[in-house]
Tab-separated table of C-alpha atoms in Angstrom:
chain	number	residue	atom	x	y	z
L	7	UNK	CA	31.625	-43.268	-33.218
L	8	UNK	CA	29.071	-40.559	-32.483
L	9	UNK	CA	29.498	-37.895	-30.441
L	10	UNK	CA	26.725	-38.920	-27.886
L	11	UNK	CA	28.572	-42.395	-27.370
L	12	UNK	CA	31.953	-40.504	-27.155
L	13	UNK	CA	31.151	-38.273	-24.588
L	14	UNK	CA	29.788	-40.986	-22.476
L	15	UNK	CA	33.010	-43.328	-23.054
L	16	UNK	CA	35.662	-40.472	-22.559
L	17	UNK	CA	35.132	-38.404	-19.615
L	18	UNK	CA	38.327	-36.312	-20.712
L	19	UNK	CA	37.033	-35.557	-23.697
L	20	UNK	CA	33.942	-33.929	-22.863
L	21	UNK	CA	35.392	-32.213	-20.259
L	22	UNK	CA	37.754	-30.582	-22.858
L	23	UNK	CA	35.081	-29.470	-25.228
L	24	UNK	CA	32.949	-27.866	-22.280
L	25	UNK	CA	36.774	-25.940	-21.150
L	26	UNK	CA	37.584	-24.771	-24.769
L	27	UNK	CA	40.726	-27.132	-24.934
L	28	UNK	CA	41.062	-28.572	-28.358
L	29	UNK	CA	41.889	-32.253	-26.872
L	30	UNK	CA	41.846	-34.352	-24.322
L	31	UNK	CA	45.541	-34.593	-23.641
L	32	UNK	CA	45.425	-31.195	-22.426
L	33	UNK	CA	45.139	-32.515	-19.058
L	34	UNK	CA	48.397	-34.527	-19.143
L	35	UNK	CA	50.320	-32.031	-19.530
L	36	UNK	CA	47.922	-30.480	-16.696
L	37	UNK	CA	48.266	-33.577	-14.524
L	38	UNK	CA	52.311	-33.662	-15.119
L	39	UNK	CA	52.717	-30.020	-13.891
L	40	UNK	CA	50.719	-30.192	-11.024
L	41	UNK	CA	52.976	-33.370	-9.833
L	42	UNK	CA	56.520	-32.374	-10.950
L	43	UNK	CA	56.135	-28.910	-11.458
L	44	UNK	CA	57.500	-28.477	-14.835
L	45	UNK	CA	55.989	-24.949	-15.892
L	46	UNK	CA	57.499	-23.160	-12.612
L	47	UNK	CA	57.148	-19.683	-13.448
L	48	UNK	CA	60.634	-19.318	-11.953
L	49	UNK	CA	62.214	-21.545	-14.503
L	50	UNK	CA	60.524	-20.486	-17.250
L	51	UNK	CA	61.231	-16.874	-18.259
L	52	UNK	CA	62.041	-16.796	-22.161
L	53	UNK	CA	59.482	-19.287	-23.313
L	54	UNK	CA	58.487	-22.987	-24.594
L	55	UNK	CA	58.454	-25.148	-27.574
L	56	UNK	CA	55.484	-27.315	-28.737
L	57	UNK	CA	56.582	-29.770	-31.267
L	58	UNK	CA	53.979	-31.716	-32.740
L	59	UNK	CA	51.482	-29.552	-31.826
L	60	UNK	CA	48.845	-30.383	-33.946
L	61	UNK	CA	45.628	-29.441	-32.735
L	62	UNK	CA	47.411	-27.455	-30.158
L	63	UNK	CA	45.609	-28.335	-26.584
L	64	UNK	CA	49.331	-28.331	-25.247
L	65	UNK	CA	49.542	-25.122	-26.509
L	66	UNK	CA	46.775	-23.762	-25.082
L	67	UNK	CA	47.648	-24.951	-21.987
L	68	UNK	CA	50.552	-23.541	-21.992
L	69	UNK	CA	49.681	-19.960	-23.696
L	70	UNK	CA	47.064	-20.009	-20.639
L	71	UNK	CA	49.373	-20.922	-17.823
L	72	UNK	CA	51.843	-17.910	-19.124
L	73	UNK	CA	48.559	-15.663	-19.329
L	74	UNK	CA	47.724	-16.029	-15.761
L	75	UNK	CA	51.566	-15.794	-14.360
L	76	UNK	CA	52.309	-12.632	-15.955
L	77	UNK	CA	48.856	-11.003	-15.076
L	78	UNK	CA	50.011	-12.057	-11.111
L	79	UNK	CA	53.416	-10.703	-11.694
L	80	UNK	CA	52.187	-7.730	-13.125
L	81	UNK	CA	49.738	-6.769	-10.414
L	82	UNK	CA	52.504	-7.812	-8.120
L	83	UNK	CA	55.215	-5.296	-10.150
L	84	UNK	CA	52.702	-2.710	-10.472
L	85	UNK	CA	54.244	-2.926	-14.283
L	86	UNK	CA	53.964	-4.671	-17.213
L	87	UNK	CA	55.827	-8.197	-17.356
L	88	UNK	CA	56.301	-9.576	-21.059
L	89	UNK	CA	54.742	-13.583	-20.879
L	90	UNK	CA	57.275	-16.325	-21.869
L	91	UNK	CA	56.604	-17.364	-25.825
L	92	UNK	CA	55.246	-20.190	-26.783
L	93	UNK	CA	56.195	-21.503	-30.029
L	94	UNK	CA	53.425	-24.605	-32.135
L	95	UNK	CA	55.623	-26.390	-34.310
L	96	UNK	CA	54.064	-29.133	-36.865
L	97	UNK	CA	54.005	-29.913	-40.300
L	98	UNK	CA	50.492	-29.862	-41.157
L	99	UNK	CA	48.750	-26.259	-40.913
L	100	UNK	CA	47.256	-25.069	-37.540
L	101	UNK	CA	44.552	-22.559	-36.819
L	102	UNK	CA	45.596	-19.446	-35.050
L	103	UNK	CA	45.972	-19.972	-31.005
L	104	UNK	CA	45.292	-16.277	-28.946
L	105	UNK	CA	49.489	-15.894	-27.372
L	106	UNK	CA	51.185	-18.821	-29.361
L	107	UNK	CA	53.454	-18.268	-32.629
L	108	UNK	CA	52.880	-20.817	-35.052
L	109	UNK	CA	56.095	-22.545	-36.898
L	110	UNK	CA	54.631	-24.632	-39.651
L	111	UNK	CA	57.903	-27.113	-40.672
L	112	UNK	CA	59.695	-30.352	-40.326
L	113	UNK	CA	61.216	-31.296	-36.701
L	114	UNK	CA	64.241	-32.697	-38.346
L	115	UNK	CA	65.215	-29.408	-41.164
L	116	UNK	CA	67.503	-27.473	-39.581
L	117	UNK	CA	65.731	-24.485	-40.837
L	118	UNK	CA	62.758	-24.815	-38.559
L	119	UNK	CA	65.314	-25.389	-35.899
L	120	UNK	CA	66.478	-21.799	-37.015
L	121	UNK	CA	63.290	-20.599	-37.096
L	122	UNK	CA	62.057	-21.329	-33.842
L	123	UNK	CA	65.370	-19.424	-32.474
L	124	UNK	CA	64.563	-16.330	-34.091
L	125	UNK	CA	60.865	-16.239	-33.310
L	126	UNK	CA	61.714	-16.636	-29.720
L	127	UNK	CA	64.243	-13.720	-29.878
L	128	UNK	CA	61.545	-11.555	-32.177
L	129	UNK	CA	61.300	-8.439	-30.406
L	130	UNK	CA	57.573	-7.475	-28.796
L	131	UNK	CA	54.620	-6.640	-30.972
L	132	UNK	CA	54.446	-2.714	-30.800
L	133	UNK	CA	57.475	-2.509	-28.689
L	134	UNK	CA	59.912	0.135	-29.934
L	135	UNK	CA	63.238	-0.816	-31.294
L	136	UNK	CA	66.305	0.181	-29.523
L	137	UNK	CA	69.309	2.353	-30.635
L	138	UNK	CA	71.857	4.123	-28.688
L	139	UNK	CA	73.447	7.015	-30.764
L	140	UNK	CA	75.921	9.790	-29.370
L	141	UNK	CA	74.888	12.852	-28.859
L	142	UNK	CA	77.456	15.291	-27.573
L	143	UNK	CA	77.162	18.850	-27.104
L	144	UNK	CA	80.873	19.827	-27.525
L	145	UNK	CA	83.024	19.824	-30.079
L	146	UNK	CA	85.956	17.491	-30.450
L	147	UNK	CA	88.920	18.312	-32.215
L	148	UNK	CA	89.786	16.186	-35.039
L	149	UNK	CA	91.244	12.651	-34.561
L	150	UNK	CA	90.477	13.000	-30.885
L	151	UNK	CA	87.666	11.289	-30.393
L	152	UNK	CA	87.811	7.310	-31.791
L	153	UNK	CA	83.926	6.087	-31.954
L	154	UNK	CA	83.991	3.034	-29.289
L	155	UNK	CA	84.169	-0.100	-31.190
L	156	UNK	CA	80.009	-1.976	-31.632
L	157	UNK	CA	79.624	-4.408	-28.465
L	158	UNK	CA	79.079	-7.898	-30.097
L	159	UNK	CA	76.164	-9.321	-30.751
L	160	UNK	CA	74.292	-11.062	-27.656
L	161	UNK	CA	73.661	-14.513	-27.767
L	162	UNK	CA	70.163	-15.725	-28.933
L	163	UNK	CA	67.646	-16.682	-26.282
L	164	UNK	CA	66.781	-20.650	-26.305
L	165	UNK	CA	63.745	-22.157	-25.102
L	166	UNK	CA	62.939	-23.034	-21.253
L	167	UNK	CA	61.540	-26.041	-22.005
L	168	UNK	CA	60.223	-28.790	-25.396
L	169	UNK	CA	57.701	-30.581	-25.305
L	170	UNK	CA	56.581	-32.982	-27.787
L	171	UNK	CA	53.097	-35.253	-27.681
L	172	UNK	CA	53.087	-35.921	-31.179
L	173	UNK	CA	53.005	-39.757	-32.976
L	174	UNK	CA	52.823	-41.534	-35.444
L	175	UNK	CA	49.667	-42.573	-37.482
L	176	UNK	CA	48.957	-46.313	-35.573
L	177	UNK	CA	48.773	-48.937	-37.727
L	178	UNK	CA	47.674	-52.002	-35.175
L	179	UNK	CA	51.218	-54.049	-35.472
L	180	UNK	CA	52.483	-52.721	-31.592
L	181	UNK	CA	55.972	-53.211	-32.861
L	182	UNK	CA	55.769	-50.731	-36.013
L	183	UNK	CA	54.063	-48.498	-33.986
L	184	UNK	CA	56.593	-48.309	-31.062
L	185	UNK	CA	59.402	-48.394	-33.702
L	186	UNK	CA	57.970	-45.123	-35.462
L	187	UNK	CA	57.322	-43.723	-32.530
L	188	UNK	CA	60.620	-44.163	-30.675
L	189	UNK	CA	62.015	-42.718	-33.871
L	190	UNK	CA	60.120	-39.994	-33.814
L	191	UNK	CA	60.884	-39.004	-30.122
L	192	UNK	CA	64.802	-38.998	-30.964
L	193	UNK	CA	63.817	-36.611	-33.640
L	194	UNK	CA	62.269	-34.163	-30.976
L	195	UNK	CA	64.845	-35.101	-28.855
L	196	UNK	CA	67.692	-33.760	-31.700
L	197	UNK	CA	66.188	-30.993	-32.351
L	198	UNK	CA	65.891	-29.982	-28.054
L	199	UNK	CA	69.238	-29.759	-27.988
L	200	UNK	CA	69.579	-27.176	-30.407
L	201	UNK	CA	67.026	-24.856	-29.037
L	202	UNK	CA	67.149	-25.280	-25.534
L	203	UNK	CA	69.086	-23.477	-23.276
L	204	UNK	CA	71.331	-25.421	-20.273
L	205	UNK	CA	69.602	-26.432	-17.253
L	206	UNK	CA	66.240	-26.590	-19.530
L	207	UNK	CA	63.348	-29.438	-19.224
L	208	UNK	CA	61.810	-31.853	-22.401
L	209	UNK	CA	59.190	-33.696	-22.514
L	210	UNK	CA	57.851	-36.048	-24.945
L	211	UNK	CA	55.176	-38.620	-25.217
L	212	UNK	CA	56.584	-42.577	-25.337
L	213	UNK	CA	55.123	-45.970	-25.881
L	214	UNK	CA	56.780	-48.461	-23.322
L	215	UNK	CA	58.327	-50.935	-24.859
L	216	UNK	CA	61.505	-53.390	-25.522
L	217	UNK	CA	63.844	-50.519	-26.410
L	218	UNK	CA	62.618	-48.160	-23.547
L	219	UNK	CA	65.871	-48.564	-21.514
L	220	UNK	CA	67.680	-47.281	-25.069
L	221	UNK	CA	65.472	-44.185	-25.276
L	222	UNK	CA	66.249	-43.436	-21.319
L	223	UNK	CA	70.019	-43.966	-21.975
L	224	UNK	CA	69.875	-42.061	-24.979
L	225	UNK	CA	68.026	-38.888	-23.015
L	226	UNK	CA	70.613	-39.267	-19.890
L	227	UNK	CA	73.588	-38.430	-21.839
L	228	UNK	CA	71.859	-34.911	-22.272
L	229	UNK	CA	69.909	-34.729	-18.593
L	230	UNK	CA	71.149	-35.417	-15.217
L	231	UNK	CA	67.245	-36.319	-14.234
L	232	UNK	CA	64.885	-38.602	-16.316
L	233	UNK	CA	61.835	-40.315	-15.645
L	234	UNK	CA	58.982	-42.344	-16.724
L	235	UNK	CA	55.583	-40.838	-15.920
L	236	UNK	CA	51.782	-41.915	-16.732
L	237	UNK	CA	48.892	-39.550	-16.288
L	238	UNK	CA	45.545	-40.705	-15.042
L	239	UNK	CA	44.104	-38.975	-17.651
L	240	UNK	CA	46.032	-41.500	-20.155
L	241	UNK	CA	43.731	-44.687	-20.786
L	242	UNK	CA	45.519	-47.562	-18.306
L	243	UNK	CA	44.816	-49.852	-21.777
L	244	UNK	CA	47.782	-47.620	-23.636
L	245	UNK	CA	50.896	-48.206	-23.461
L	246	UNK	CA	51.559	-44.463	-23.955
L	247	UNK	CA	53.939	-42.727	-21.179
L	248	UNK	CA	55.697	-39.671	-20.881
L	249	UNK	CA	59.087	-39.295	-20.743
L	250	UNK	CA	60.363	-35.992	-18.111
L	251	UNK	CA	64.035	-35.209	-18.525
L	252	UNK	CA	65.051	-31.566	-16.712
L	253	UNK	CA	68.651	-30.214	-16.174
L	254	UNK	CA	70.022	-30.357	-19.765
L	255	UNK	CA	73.437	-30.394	-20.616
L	256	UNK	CA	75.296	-30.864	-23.825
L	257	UNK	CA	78.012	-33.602	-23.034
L	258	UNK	CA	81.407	-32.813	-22.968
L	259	UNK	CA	82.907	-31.975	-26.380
L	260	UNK	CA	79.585	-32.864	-28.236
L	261	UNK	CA	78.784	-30.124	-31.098
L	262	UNK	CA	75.142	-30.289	-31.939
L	263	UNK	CA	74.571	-30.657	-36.096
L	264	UNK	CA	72.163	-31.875	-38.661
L	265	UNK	CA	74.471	-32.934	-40.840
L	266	UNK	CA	77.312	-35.423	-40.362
L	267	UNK	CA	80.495	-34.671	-41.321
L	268	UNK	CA	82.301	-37.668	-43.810
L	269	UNK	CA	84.358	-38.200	-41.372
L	270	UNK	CA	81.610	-39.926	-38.993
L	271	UNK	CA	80.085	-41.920	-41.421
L	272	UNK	CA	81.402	-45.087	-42.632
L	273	UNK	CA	84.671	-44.893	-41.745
L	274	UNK	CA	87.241	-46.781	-38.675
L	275	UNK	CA	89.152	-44.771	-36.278
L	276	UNK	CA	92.661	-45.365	-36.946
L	277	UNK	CA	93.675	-44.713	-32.895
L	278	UNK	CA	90.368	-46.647	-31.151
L	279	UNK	CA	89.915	-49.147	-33.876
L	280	UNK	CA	85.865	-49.014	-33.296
L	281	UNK	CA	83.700	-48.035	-35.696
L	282	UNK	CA	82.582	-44.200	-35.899
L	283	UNK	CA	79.045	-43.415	-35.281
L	284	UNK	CA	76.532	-42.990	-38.125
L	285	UNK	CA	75.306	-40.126	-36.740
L	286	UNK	CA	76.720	-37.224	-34.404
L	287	UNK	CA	73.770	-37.093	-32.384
L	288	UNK	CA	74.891	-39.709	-30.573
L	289	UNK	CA	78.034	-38.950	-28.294
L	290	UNK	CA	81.074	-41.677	-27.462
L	291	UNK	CA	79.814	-43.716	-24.679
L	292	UNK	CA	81.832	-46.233	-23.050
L	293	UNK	CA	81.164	-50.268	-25.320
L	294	UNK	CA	80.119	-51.787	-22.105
L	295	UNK	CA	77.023	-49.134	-21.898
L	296	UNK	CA	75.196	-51.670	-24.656
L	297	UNK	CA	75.990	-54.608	-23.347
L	298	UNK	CA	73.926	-55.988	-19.640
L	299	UNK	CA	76.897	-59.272	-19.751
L	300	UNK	CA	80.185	-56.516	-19.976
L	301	UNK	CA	81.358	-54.546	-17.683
L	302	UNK	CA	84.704	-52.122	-17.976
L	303	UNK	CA	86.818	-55.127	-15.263
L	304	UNK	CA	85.987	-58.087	-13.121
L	305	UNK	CA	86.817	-56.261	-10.069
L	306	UNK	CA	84.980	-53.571	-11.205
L	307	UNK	CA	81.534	-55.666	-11.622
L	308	UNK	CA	82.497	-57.404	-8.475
L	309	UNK	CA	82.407	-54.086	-6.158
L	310	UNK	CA	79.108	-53.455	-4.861
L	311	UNK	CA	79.791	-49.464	-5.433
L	312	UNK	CA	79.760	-50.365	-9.199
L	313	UNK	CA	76.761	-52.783	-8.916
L	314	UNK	CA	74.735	-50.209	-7.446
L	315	UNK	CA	75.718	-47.757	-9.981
L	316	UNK	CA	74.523	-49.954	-12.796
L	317	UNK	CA	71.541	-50.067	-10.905
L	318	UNK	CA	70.541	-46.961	-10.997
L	319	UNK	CA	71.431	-45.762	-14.501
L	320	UNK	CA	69.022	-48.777	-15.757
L	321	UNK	CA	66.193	-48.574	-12.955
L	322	UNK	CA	64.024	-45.506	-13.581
L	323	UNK	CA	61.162	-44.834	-11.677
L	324	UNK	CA	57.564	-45.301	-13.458
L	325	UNK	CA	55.716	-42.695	-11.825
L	326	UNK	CA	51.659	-41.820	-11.714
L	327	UNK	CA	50.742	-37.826	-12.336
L	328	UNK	CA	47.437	-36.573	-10.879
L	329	UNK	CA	44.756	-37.741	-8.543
L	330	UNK	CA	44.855	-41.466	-7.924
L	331	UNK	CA	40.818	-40.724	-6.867
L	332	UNK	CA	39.682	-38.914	-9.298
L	333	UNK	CA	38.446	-39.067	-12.803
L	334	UNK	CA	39.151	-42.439	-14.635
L	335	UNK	CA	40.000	-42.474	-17.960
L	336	UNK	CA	38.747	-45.709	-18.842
L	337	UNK	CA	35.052	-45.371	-17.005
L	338	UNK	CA	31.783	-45.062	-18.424
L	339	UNK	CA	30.388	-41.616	-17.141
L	340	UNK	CA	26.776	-40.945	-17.787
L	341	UNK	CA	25.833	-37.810	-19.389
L	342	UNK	CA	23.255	-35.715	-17.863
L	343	UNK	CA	19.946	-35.823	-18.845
L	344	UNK	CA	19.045	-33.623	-21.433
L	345	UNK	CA	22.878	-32.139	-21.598
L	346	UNK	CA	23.645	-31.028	-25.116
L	347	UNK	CA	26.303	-33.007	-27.306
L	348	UNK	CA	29.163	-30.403	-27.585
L	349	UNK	CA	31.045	-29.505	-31.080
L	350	UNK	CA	34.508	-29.912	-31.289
L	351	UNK	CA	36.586	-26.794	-30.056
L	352	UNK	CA	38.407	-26.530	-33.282
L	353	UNK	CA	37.804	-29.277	-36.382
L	354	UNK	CA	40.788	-30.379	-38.450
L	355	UNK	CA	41.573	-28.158	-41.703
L	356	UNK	CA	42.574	-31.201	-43.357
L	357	UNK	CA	40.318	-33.794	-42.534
L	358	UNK	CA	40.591	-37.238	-44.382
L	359	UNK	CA	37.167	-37.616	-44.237
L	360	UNK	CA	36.780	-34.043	-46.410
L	361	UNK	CA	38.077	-35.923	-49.059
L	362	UNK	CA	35.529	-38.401	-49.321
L	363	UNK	CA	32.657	-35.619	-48.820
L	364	UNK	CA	34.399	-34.048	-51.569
L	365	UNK	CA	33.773	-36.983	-53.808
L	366	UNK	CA	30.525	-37.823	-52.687
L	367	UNK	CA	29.318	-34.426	-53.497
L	368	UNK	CA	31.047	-33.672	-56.595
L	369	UNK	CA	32.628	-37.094	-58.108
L	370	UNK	CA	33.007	-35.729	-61.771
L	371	UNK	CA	34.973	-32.761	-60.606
L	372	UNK	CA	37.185	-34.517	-58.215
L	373	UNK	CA	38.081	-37.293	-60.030
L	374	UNK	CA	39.454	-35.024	-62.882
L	375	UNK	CA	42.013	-34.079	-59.974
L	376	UNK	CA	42.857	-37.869	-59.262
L	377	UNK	CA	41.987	-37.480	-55.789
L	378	UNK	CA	38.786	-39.782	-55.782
L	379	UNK	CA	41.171	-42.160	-57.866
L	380	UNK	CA	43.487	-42.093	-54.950
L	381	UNK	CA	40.813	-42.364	-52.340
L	382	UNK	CA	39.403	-45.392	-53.603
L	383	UNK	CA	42.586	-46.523	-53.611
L	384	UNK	CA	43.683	-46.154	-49.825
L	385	UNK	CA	40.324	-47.713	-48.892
L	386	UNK	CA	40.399	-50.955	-51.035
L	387	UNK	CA	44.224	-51.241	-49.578
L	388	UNK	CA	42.419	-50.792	-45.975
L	389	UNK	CA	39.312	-53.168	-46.532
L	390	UNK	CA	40.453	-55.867	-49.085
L	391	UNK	CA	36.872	-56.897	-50.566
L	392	UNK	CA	37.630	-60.245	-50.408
L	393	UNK	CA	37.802	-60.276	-46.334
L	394	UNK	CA	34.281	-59.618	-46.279
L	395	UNK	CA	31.412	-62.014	-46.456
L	396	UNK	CA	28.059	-61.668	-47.604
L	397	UNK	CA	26.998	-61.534	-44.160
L	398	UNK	CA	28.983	-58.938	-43.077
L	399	UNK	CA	30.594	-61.328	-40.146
L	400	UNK	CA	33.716	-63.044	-40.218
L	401	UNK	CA	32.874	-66.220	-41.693
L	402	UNK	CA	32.094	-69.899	-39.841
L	403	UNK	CA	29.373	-71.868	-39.179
């Protein structure tokens, strides 16, 4: 699709070129704060988490919205206020975003779970380190002065809030695509809980589907408040939501981990006689949480306390973010006449498409590196050459 065409389809997007955001989806995340309020300056003091942040529009938003707050509070302080962080996590490589830190890793290796602690507890850029060293002017006798044992180390800083609007690559079979992507928010979901702090806020993008009750259940056992929210900005053809969860906690006696131990794989409890879990990010939940047709007594289901209960922990509200009015993401909006056809903000570094204006260019040299070979490949896989006729249609009288 052109660009011409494109800007006249997607409102959003041109909109985002002419504001210097690097997508679209930038004004989700917009339309999501301004209804729920989920960058409150007051919440939000040591920073946020982008995973999946590949182009980065999220991240610009947010690196902006922290911009403008500390330049208030510091006319307001008559001092200088340090900005939350904001921390880009993805695995492919980003290009540098003015005020975010850029983790390039895997969302489910602990050691980008590690990194993202330390590079929201790295100390300022030019700020000067402290030390605290005794100076005394008099002499002590001997033994008669013990040096005061070292305080103990304070305990790392933890994001405010994750986000995550990352997914999958679609393939066009809804159920593979909701599958991967479900699978992919539980990753982001893991990996929240070991770098935000209590009481913090994630939010992740969702496709609405059969198992969306599972992924709600899954995110209450870690926040008293979930819900379901759509942005007008999000086509009302997609099936793509946004899950909001704030208030985390980590469930009683639940020890976050990557790894589980041998005990919790495989094997019976002797005293329950239920099967362990395959994985510890899932804590014990009572058996009748899985099943609509049990419930934990007869009386029980028969009270209307315990009804209304059930109620609630499987209705969620489904809830609209942004004007209702407004901008519609799936109208035609005529460009201005004569209104110049805006480059992107930022192109990929690793287009697809380089590959085959690599080969087209210089075949000989690229198919010594086997990446034509490869190429050719992936595109007879995607367009068998017997599905097309002569024609070019689809075949029929």
């Amino acid at each position: 699709m052109g660009r011409a065409s494109k800007d006249k389809r997607d409102i959003f997007y041109r909109k985002a070129k002419a504001e210097g955001y690097r997508a679209r989806s930038a004004y989700k995340l917009l339309q999501m704060h301004e209804t729920l309020n989920i960058l409150d300056p007051a919440e939000i003091r040591t920073g946020a988490v982008d995973l999946c942040a590949a182009p980065g529009s999220w991240s610009q938003v947010l690196a902006h919205h922290f911009k403008s707050v500390r330049t208030a509070a510091t006319a307001a302080a008559e001092s200088a206020v340090p900005a939350p962080r904001v921390v880009a996590v993805d695995l492919q490589e980003m290009a540098p975003i003015d005020g975010v830190s850029i983790v390039q890793g895997d969302i489910t290796s602990e050691a980008t779970a590690t990194e993202i602690i330390r590079v929201l507890n790295a100390p300022e850029p030019g700020a000067a380190g402290s030390c605290s060293r005794r100076e005394d002017g008099d002499e002590q006798d001997g033994d008669s002065a013990q040096p005061p044992p070292p305080p103990p180390p304070p305990e790392p800083r933890k994001a405010d809030i994750v986000l995550c609007d990352g997914a999958p690559d679609v393939t066009g079979m809804h159920e593979l695509d909701e599958y991967l992507q479900h699978h992919l928010l539980l990753a982001a979901l893991h990996i929240t809980v070991f770098v935000l702090r209590p009481g913090g806020s994630f939010v992740a993008k969702m496709f609405r589907g059969p198992n969306t009750p599972f992924l709600i259940a899954k995110s209450e056992l870690f926040f008293h408040q979930v819900r379901v929210v759509k942005p007008t900005s999000s086509r009302n053809a997609s099936m793509e939501s946004f899950i909001v969860c704030q208030d985390f906690r980590l469930p009683p006696g639940y020890v976050p981990r990557f790894t589980a131990g041998e005990q919790d794989v495989g094997h019976r409890d002797a005293e329950v006689g239920v099967p362990s879990r395959a994985s510890s990010f899932t804590p014990a939940a009572p058996s009748y949480a899985y099943d609509t047709a049990a419930c934990p007594s007869q009386d029980a289901a028969a009270s209307p306390r315990t009804a209304c209960v059930l109620a609630s922990a499987v209705l969620q509200p489904f809830m609209a973010c942004g004007d209702l009015s407004g901008l519609d993401a799936d109208f035609c909006y005529d460009r201005e006449a004569g209104a110049d056809v805006l480059a992107p903000v930022q192109p990929p570094l690793q287009a697809p498409y380089l590959v085959a204006a690599a080969a087209g260019a210089a075949g000989a040299a690229v198919a010594g590196t086997g990446v034509l070979e490869e190429a050719l490949a992936k595109k007879a896989r995607v367009e068998p050459t017997g599905a097309r006729g002569s024609d070019g249609g689809s075949g029929g009288a």
